Coordinates of C-alpha atoms in Angstrom, one line a residue:
X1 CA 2.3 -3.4 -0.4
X2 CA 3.2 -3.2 -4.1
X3 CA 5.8 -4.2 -5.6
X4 CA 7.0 -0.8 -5.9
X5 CA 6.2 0.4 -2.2
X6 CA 7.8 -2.5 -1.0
X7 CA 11.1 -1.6 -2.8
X8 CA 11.0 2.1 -2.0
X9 CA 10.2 0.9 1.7
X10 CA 14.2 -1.5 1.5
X11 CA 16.0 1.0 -0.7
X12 CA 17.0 2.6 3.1
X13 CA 17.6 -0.5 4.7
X14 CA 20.1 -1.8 1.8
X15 CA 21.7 1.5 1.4
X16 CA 22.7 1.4 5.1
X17 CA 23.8 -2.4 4.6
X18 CA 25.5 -1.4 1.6
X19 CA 27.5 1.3 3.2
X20 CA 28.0 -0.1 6.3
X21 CA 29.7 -3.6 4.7
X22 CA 31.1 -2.3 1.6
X23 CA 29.8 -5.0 -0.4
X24 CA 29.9 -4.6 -4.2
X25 CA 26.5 -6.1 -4.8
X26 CA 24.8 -3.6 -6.4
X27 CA 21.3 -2.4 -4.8
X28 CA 18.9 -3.1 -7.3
X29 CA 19.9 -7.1 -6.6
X30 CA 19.2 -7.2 -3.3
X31 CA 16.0 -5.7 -4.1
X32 CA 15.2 -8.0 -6.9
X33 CA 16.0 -11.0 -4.4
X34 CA 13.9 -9.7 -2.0
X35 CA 10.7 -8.8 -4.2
X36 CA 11.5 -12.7 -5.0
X37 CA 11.5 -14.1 -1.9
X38 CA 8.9 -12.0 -0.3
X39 CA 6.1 -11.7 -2.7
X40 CA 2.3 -13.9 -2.4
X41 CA -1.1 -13.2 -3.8
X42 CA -1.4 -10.7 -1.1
X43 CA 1.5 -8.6 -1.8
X44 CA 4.8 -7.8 -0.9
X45 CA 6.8 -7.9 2.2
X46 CA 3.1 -8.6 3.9
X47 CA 3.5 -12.5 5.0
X48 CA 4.6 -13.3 8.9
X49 CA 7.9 -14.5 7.7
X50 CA 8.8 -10.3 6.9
X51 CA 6.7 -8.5 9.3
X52 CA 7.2 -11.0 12.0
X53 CA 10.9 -11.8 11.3
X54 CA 12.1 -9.6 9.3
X55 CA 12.9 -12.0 6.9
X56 CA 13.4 -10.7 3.3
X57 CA 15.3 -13.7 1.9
X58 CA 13.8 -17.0 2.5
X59 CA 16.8 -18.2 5.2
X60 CA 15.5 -20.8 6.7
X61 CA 17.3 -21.9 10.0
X62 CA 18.9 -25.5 9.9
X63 CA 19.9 -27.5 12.3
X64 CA 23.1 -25.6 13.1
X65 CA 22.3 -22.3 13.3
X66 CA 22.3 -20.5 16.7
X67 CA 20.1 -17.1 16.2
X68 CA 16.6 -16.8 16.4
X69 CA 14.5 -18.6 14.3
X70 CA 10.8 -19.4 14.4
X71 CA 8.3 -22.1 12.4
X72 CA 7.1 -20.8 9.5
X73 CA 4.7 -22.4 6.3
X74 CA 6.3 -22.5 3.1
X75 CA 6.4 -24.9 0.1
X76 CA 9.5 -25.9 -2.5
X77 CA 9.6 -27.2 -5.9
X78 CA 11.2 -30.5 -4.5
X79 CA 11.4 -32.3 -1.6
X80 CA 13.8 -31.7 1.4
X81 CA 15.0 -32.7 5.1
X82 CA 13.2 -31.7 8.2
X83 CA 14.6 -31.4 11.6
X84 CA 13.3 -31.0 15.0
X85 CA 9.6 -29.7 15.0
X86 CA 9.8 -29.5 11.3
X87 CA 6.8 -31.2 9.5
X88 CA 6.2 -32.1 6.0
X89 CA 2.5 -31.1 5.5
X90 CA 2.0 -32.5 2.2
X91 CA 1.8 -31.8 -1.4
X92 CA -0.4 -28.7 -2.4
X93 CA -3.1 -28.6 -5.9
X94 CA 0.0 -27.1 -7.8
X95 CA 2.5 -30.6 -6.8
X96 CA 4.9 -28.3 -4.5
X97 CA 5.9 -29.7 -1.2
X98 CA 4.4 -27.9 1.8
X99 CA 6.6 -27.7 5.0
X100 CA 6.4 -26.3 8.4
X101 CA 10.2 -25.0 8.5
X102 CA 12.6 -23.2 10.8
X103 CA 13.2 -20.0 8.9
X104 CA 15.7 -17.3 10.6
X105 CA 13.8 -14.3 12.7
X106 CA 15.7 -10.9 12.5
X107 CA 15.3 -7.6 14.8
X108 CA 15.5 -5.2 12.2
X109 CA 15.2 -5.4 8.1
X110 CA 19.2 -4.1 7.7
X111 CA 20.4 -7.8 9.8
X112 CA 18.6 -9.4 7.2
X113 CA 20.2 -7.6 4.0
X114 CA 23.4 -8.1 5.8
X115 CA 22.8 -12.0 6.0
X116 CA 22.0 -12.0 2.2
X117 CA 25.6 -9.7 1.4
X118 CA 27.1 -12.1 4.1
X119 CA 26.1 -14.8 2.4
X120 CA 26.6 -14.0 -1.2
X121 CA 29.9 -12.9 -0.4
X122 CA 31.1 -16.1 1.4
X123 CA 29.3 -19.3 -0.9
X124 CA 31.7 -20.3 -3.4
X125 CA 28.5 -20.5 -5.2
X126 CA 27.9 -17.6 -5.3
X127 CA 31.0 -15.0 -4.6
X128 CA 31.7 -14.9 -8.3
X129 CA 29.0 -12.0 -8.8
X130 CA 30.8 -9.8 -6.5
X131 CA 33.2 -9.4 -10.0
X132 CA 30.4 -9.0 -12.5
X133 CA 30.2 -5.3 -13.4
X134 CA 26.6 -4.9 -14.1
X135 CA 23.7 -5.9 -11.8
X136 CA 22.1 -8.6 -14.3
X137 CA 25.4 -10.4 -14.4
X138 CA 25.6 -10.3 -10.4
X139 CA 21.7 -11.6 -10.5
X140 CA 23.0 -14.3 -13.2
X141 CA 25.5 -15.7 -11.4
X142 CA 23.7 -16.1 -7.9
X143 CA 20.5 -17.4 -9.8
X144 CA 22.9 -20.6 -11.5
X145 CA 24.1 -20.7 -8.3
X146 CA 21.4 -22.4 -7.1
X147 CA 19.7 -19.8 -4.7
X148 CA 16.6 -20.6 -5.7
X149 CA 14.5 -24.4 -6.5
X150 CA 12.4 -22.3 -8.6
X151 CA 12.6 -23.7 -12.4
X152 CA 12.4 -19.7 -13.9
X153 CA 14.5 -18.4 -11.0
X154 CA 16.8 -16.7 -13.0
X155 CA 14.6 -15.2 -16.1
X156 CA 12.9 -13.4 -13.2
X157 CA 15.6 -12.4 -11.3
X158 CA 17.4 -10.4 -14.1
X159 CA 13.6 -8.9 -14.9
X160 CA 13.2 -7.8 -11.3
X161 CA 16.4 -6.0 -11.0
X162 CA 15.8 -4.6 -14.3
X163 CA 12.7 -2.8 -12.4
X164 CA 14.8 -2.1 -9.1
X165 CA 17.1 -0.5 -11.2
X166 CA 14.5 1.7 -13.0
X167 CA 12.8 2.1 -9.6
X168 CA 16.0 3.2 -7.7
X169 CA 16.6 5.8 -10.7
X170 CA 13.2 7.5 -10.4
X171 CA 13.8 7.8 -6.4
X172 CA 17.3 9.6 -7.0
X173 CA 15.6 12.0 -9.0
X174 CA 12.5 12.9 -7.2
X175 CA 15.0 13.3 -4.2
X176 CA 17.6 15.7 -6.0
X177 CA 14.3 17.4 -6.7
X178 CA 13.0 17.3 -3.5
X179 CA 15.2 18.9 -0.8
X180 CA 13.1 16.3 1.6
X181 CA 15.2 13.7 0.4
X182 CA 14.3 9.9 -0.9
X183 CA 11.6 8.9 1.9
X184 CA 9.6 12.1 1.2
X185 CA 10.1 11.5 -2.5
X186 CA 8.3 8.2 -2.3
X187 CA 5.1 9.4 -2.1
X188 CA 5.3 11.5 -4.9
X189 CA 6.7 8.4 -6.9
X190 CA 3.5 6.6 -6.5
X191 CA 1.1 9.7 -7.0
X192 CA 3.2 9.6 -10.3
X193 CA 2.9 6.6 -11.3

């Protein structure tokens, strides 16, 4: 998927989290977080770790935690403790650590946006942004939070919910034209540009 289709393809999923929790993060960061953590060279939201598992966030499954979980590839920017039938595969061409990790496996895409509100809303690291008024603080606050080992987490966080936001916008509209609604509106987004 594109980065777009992959974001029309949530905007359900975290509405309904949204709604049903109450949260105050605002949409277009979950998105943003998501397109992060969910992106490769083949896409978006295309990997095992989301059509498998759901998985939309990167939550890996340590030692403590009781749901389902499954092995997973992945790399980080720096080294970290393995458990169990963890394995540390090596360092790839680029210098990042390559792992065979526990990562959390979800039924449905809405249990994972809820584990992401869940979490933001809980982590003294991170609770903060549910304060910030506009989504770029929220994404500024959970990016210096430490979310993320990525050196330029946080210059393209705030760029990705400026997008979400701008994405979101353009599906509201099509869908007050549209008396179909959002999900039938997507398709014309993309024939649109």
């Amino acid at each position: 998927m594109t980065k777009s289709e992959f974001a029309a393809y949530l905007e359900p999923f975290v509405t309904q989290a949204v709604q049903d929790t109450g949260t105050t993060i605002k949409p277009s960061v979950i998105i943003a977080r998501a397109l992060i953590e969910s992106g490769s060279k083949n896409g978006f939201g295309v990997s095992p770790l989301q059509t498998d598992a759901n998985n939309f966030f990167g939550f890996t499954a340590n030692k403590n935690y009781s749901g389902q979980k499954e092995l997973f590839k992945t790399w980080e920017s720096v080294s970290i403790p393995i458990y169990g039938e963890e394995k540390f595969l090596g360092k790839n061409k680029k210098g990042e650590f390559e792992y065979l990790r526990y990562f959390r496996k979800y039924n449905t895409p809405i249990e994972s946006i809820k584990d992401f509100i869940n979490l933001v809303s809980t982590s003294p690291k991170f609770s903060k942004a549910l304060q910030a008024d506009t989504a770029k603080a929220q994404a500024q606050i959970i990016a210096r939070g430490g979310y993320a080992t990525s050196p330029n987490s946080e210059s393209l966080f705030v760029t990705l919910v400026n997008e979400s936001e701008n994405l979101l916008s353009k599906l509201k509209t099509l869908a007050k034209k549209h008396t179909t609604g959002i999900a039938a509106s997507i398709s014309t987004l993309f024939a649109v540009g």
